[in-house]
Coordinates of C-alpha atoms in Angstrom, one line a residue:
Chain A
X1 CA 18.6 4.8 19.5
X2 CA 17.0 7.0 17.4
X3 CA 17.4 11.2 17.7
X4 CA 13.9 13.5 17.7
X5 CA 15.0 14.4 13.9
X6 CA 15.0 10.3 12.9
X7 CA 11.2 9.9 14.9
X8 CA 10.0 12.8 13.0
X9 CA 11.1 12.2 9.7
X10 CA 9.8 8.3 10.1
X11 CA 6.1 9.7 11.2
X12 CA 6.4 12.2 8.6
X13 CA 6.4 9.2 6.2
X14 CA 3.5 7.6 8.4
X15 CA 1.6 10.4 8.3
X16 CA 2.0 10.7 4.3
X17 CA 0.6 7.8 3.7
X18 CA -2.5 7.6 6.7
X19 CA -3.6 10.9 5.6
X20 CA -3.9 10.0 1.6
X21 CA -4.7 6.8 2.5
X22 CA -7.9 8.4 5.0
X23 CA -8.5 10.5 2.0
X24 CA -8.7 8.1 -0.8
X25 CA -11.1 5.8 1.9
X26 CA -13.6 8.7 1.6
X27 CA -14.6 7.1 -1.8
X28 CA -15.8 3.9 -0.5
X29 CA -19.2 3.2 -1.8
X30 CA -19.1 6.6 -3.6
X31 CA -16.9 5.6 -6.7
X32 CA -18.1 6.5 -10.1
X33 CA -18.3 2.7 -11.1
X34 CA -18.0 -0.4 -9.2
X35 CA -14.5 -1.8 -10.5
X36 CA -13.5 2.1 -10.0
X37 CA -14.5 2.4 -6.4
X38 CA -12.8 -0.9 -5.4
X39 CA -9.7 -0.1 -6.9
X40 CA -9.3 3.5 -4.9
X41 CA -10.6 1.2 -1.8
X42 CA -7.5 -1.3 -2.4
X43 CA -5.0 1.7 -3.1
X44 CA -6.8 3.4 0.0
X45 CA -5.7 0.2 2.2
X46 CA -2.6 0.0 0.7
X47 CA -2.0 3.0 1.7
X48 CA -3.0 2.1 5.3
X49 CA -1.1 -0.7 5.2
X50 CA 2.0 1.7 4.8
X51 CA 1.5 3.7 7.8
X52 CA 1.1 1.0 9.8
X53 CA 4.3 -0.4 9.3
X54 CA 6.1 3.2 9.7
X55 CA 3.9 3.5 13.1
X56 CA 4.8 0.2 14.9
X57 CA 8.5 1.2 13.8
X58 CA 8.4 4.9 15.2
X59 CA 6.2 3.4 18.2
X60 CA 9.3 1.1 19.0
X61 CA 12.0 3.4 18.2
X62 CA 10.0 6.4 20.8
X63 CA 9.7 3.6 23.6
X64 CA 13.0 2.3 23.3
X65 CA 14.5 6.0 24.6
X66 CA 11.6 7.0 26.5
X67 CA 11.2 6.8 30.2
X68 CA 7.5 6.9 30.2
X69 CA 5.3 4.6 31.9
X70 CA 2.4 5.1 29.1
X71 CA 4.4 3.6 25.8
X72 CA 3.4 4.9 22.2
X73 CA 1.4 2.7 20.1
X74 CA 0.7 2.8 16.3
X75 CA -2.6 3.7 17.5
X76 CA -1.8 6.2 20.0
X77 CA 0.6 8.0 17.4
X78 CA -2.6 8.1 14.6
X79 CA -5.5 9.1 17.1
X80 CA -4.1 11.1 19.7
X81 CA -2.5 13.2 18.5
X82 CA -3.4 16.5 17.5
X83 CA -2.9 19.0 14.2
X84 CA 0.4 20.5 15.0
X85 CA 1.6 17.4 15.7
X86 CA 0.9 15.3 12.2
X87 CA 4.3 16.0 9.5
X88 CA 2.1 15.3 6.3
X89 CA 2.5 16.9 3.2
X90 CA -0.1 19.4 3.1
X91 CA -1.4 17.5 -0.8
X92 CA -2.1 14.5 0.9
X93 CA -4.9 16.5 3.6
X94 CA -6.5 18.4 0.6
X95 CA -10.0 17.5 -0.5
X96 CA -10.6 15.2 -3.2
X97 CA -13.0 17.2 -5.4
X98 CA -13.7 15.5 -8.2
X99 CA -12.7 12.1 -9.6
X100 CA -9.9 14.4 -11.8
X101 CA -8.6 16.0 -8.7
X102 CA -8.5 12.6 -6.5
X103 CA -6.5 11.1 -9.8
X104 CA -4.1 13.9 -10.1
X105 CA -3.2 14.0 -6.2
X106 CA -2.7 10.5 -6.5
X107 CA -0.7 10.4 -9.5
X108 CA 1.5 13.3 -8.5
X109 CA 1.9 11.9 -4.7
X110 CA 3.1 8.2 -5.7
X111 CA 5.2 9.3 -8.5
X112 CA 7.1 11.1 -5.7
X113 CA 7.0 8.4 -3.2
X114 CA 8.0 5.8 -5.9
X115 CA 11.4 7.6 -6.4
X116 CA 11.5 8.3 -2.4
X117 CA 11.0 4.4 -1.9
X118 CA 13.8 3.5 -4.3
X119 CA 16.1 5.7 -2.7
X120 CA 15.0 4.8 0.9
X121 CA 15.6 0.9 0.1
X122 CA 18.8 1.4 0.5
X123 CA 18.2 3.1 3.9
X124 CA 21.0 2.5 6.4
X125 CA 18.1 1.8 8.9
X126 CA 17.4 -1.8 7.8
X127 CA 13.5 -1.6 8.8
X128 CA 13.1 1.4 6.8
X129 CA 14.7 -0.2 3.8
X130 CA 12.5 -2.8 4.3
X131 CA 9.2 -1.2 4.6
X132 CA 10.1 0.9 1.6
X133 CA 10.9 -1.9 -0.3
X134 CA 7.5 -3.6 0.4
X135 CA 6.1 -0.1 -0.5
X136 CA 7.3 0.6 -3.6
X137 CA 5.6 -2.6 -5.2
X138 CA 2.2 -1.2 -4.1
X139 CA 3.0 2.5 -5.1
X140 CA 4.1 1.1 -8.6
X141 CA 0.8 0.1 -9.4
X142 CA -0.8 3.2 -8.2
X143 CA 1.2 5.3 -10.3
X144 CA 0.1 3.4 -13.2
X145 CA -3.7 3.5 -12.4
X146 CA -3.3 7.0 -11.6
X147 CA -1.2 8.4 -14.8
X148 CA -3.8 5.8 -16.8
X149 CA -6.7 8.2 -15.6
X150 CA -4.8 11.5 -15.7
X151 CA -4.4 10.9 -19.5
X152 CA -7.9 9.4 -19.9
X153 CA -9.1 12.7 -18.5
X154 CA -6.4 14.8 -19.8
X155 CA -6.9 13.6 -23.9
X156 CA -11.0 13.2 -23.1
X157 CA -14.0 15.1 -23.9
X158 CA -14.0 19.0 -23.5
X159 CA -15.7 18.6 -20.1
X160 CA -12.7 16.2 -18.5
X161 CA -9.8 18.1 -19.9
X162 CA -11.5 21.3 -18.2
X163 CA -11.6 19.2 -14.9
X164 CA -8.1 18.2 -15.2
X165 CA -6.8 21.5 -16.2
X166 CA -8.7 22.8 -12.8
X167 CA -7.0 20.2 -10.7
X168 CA -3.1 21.0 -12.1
X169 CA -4.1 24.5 -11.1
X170 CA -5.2 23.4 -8.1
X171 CA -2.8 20.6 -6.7
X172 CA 0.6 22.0 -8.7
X173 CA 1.5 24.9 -5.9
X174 CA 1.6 22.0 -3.2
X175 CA 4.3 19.4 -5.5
X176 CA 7.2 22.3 -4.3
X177 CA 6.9 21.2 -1.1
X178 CA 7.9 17.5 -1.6
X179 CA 11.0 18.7 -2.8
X180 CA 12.4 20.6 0.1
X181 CA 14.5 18.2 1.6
X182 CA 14.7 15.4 -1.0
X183 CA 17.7 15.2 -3.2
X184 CA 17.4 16.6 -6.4
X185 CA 17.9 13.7 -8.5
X186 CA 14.4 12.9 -7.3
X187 CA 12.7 16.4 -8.4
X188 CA 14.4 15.6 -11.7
X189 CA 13.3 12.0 -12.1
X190 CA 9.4 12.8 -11.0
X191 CA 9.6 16.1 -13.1
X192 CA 10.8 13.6 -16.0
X193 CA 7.7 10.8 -15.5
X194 CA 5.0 13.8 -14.8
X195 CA 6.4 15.6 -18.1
X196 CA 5.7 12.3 -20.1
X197 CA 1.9 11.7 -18.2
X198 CA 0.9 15.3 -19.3
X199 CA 2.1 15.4 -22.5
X200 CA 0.2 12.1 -23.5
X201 CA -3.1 14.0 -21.2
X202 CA -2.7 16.8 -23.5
X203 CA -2.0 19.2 -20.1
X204 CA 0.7 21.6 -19.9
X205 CA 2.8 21.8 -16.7
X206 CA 2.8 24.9 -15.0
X207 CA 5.4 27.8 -15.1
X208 CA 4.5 29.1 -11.3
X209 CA 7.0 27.5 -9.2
X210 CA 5.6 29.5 -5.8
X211 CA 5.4 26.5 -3.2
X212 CA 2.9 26.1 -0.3
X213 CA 4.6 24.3 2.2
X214 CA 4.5 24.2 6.2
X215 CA 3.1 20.4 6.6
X216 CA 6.2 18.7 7.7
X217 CA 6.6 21.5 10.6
X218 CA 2.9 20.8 11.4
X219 CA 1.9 24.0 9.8
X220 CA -1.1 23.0 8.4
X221 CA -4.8 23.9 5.7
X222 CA -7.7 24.0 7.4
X223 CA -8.8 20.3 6.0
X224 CA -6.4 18.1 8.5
X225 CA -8.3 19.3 11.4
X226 CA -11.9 18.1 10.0
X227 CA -9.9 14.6 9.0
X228 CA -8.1 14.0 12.3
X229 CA -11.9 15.2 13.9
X230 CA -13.5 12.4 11.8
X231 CA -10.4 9.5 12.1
X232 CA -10.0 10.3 15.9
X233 CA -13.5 10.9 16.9
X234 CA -14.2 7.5 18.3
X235 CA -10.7 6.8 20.6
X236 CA -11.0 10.8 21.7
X237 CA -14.9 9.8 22.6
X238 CA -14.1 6.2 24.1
X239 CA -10.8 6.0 24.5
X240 CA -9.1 2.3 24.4
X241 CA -12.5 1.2 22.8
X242 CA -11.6 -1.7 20.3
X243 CA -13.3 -3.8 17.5
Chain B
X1 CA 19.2 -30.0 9.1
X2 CA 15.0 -30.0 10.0
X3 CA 14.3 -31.9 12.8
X4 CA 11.4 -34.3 12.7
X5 CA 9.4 -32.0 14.8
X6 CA 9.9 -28.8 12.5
X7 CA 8.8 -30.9 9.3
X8 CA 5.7 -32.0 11.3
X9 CA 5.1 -28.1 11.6
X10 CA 5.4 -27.4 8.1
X11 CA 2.6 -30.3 7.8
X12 CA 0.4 -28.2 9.9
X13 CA 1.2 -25.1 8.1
X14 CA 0.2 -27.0 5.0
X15 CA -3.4 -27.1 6.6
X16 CA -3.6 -23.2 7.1
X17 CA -5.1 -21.6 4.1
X18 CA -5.7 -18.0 2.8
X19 CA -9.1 -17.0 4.0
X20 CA -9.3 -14.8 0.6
X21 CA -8.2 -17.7 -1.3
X22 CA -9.3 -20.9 0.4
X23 CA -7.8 -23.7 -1.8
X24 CA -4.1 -22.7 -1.2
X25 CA -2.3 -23.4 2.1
X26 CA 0.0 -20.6 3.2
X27 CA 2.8 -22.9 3.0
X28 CA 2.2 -22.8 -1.3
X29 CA 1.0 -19.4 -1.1
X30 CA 5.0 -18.6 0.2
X31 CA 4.3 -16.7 3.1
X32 CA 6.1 -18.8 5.8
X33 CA 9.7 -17.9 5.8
X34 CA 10.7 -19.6 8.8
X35 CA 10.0 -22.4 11.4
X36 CA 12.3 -22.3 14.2
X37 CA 12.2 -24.4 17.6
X38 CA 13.6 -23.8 20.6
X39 CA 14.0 -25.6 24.4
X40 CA 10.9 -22.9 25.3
X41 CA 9.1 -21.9 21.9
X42 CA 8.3 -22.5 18.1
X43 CA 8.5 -19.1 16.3
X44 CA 7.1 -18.8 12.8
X45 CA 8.0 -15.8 10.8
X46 CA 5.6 -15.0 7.9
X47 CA 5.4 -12.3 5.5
X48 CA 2.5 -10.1 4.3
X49 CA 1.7 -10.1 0.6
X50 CA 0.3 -6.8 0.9
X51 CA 1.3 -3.8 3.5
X52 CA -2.3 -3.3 4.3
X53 CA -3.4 -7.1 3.7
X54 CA -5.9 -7.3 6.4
X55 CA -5.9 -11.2 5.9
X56 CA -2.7 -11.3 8.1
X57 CA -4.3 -11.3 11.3
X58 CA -6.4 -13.6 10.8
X59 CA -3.8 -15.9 9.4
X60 CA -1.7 -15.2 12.6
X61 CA -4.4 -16.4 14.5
X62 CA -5.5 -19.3 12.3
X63 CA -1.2 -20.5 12.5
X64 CA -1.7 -20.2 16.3
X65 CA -5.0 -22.3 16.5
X66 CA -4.0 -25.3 14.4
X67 CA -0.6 -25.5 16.0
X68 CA -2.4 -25.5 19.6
X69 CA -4.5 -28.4 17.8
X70 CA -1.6 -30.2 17.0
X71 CA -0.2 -29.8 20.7
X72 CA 2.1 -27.1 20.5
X73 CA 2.4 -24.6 23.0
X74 CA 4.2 -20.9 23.2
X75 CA 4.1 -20.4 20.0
X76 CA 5.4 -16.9 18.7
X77 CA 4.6 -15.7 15.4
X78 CA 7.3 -13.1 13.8
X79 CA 6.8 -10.8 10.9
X80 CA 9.2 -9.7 8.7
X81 CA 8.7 -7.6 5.7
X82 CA 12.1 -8.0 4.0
X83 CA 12.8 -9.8 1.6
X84 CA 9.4 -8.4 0.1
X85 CA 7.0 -11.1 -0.6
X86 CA 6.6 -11.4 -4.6
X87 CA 4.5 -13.8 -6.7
X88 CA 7.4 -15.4 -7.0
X89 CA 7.2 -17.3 -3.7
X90 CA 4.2 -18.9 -4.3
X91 CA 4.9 -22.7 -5.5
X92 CA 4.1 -24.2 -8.7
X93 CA 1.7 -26.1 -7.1
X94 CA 0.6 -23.3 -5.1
X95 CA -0.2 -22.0 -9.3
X96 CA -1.8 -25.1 -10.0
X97 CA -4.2 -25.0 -7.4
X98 CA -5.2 -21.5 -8.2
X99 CA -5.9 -21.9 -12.1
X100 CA -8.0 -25.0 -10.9
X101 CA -9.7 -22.4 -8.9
X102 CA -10.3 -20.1 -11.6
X103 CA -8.0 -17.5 -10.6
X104 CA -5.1 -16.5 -13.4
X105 CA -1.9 -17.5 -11.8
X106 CA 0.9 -15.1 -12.2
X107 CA 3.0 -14.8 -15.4
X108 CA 5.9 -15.0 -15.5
X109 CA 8.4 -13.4 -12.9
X110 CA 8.1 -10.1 -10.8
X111 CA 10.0 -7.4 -12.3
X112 CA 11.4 -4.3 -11.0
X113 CA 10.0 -3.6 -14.5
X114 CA 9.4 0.7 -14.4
X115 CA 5.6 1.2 -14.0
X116 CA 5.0 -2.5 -15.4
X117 CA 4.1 -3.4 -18.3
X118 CA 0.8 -4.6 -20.5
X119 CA 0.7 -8.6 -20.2
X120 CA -0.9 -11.4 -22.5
X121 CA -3.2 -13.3 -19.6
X122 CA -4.6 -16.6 -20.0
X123 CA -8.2 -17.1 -19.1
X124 CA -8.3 -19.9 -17.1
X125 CA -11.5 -21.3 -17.8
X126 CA -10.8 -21.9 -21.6
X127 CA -7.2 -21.0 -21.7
X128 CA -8.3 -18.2 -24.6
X129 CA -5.5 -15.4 -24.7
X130 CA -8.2 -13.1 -25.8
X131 CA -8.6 -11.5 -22.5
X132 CA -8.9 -8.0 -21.6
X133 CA -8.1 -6.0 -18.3
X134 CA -11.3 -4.7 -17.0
X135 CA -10.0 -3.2 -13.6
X136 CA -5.8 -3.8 -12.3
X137 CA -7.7 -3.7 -8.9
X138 CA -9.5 -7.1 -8.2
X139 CA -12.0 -8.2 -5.8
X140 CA -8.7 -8.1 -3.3
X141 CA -5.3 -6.2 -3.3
X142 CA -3.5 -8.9 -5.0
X143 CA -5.7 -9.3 -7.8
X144 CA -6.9 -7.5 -11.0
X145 CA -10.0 -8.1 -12.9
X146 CA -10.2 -9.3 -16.4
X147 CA -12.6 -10.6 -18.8
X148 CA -12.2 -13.4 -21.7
X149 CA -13.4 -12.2 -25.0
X150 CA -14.1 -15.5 -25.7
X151 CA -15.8 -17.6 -23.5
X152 CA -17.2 -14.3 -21.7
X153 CA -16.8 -14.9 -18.5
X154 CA -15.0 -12.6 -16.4
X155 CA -11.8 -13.8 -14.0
X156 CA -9.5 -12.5 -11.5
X157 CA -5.9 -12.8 -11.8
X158 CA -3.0 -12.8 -9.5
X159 CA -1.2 -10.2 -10.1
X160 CA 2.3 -9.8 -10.4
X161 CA 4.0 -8.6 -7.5

């Protein structure tokens, strides 16, 4: 039996990773080379993957107290619901701009949920611990083909640096938020593998520490509601429609 | 101790294959953790190599299909996600099979290794180390691209896990 603060933190971690996961799928087809736009595809499914499994849990744990005669799905919990309802970090709803932005949200993101994931492996919900487990070995390799372009960018021509210098500007005032309710020791330990990235990119991390935060309450930018328009369109349209 | 019936199972398994990689049975591939019978039902419990592996399905159903074939009836099929599948689980000959394919086998074992770390990957159409990572994301999930320097010819390989 699970309490409303247990169900929300597990779809907070679904919605985490459907929403980057949604976001990084936008580059399907549009990557800047072949072996580049297959590998955001596969982190993109990964990604998927993730939520799915945090879905099917929360799904079991909401119909095991409820009373209801309509029981939640993972599919009912990522298309029906609406805005206020989604618990995502607002970095994972913002737009990808350009390849250095997509790369720095990424690299920023799964460095924070690769320390989460350790921590949560040891869970004292089994099925969490096991879901983060699976996790982190997919997350691992993202971090790594992230930070890989982040200093490729970082330490590249003129024209890249200034992109990826646009992007920290950009994506830094969302990290803070990650933070809020996370033990320290994993501030300090993503703070530590960021640090190394950017000093290899060449980027300097910024001094403003002023956070943007409101996701997890469902405060949200004005980006989810044009995803969730996009990702829900078809079950709000033709509802229990299936491949 | 396996009954005669369960070991009959696992020779059905054996005839299930990856539909990504079709020369290696699910059995060598390591994803079948369990085959349990009871007076009512058999329940297999598999394990996905990949969260978003959208090959599990259609294993699921390929499992159910062959054990129906073989005369087997209320068959449940479990998943379980812990213990995490690595490259580990896949059998030597399960290895075999996929250099004979032309698909690098994994090296060595998974690590908890932090962020991983640059490996020296056979190509396995001339067994040349000279190979170079072209892409760590492959033509699937589980798989990174490479190229051999010397023969040319580009290869996937299983990555480790």
């Amino acid at each position: 039996m699970k309490n409303t603060e247990q169900i929300n933190q597990l779809l907070h971690l679904a919605d985490n990773a459907l929403i980057i996961g949604h976001r990084n799928s936008e580059w399907c087809g549009h990557g800047p080379i072949l072996e580049q736009d297959i590998a955001i595809s596969n982190i993109a499914l990964d990604y998927i993957g993730q939520a799915r499994n945090f879905y099917q849990y929360a799904a079991t744990c909401i119909n095991g107290n409820a009373t209801d005669t309509k029981p939640a799905t993972e599919d009912s919990l990522a298309y029906l619901r609406d805005v206020r309802d989604f618990k995502n970090h607002l970095i994972t709803e913002l737009p990808n701009g350009d390849w250095a932005q997509t790369n720095l949200r990424i690299f920023l993101f799964s460095t924070y949920q690769y320390f989460l994931y350790q921590q949560l492996q040891q869970d004292a919900d089994a099925q969490i611990g096991a879901i983060a487990e699976k996790s982190l070995k997919e997350v691992t390799y993202h971090v790594r083909w992230a930070g890989d372009w982040v200093i490729r960018l970082g330490d590249g021509t003129e024209e890249s640096k200034a992109r990826m210098m646009n992007a920290v500007d950009y994506l830094w005032p969302y990290t803070g938020e990650l933070f809020l309710d996370t033990p320290t020791s994993i501030q300090q330990q993503w703070l530590q593998k960021v640090t190394a990235v950017f000093e290899e990119a060449g980027l300097v991390i910024p001094t403003n520490t002023w956070a943007q935060k409101g996701g997890k309450e469902g405060n949200h930018t004005e980006h989810l509601g044009y995803i969730l328009a996009e990702m829900q369109y078809i079950q709000r349209a033709y509802p229990n429609s299936e491949w | 101790m396996e009954s005669t019936n369960q070991q009959h199972i696992w020779q059905v398994l054996q005839t299930v294959h990856d539909p990504e990689i079709p020369v290696l049975s699910i059995v060598d591939m390591g994803i079948v953790r369990a085959v349990e019978i009871n007076s009512t039902e058999v329940i297999i419990t598999i394990t996905p190599t990949y969260s978003g592996c959208p090959a599990m399905d259609m294993i699921s159903m390929q499992i159910r299909m062959a054990l129906l074939e073989a005369g087997y009836k209320n068959i449940v099929l479990k998943q379980i996600l812990s213990p995490a599948w690595t490259t580990d689980w896949i059998t030597q000959e399960g290895k075999d099979q996929l250099k004979a394919y032309g698909i690098a086998a994994p090296v060595g074992k998974s690590a908890d290794a932090i962020f991983l770390t640059e490996l020296t990957i056979e190509c396995p159409q001339c067994n040349s180390t000279k190979t170079e990572l072209v892409s760590q994301f492959g033509s699937t999930a589980c798989k990174a691209l490479y190229k051999c320097n010397d023969c040319k010819e580009p290869f996937d390989y299983f990555k480790c896990h």
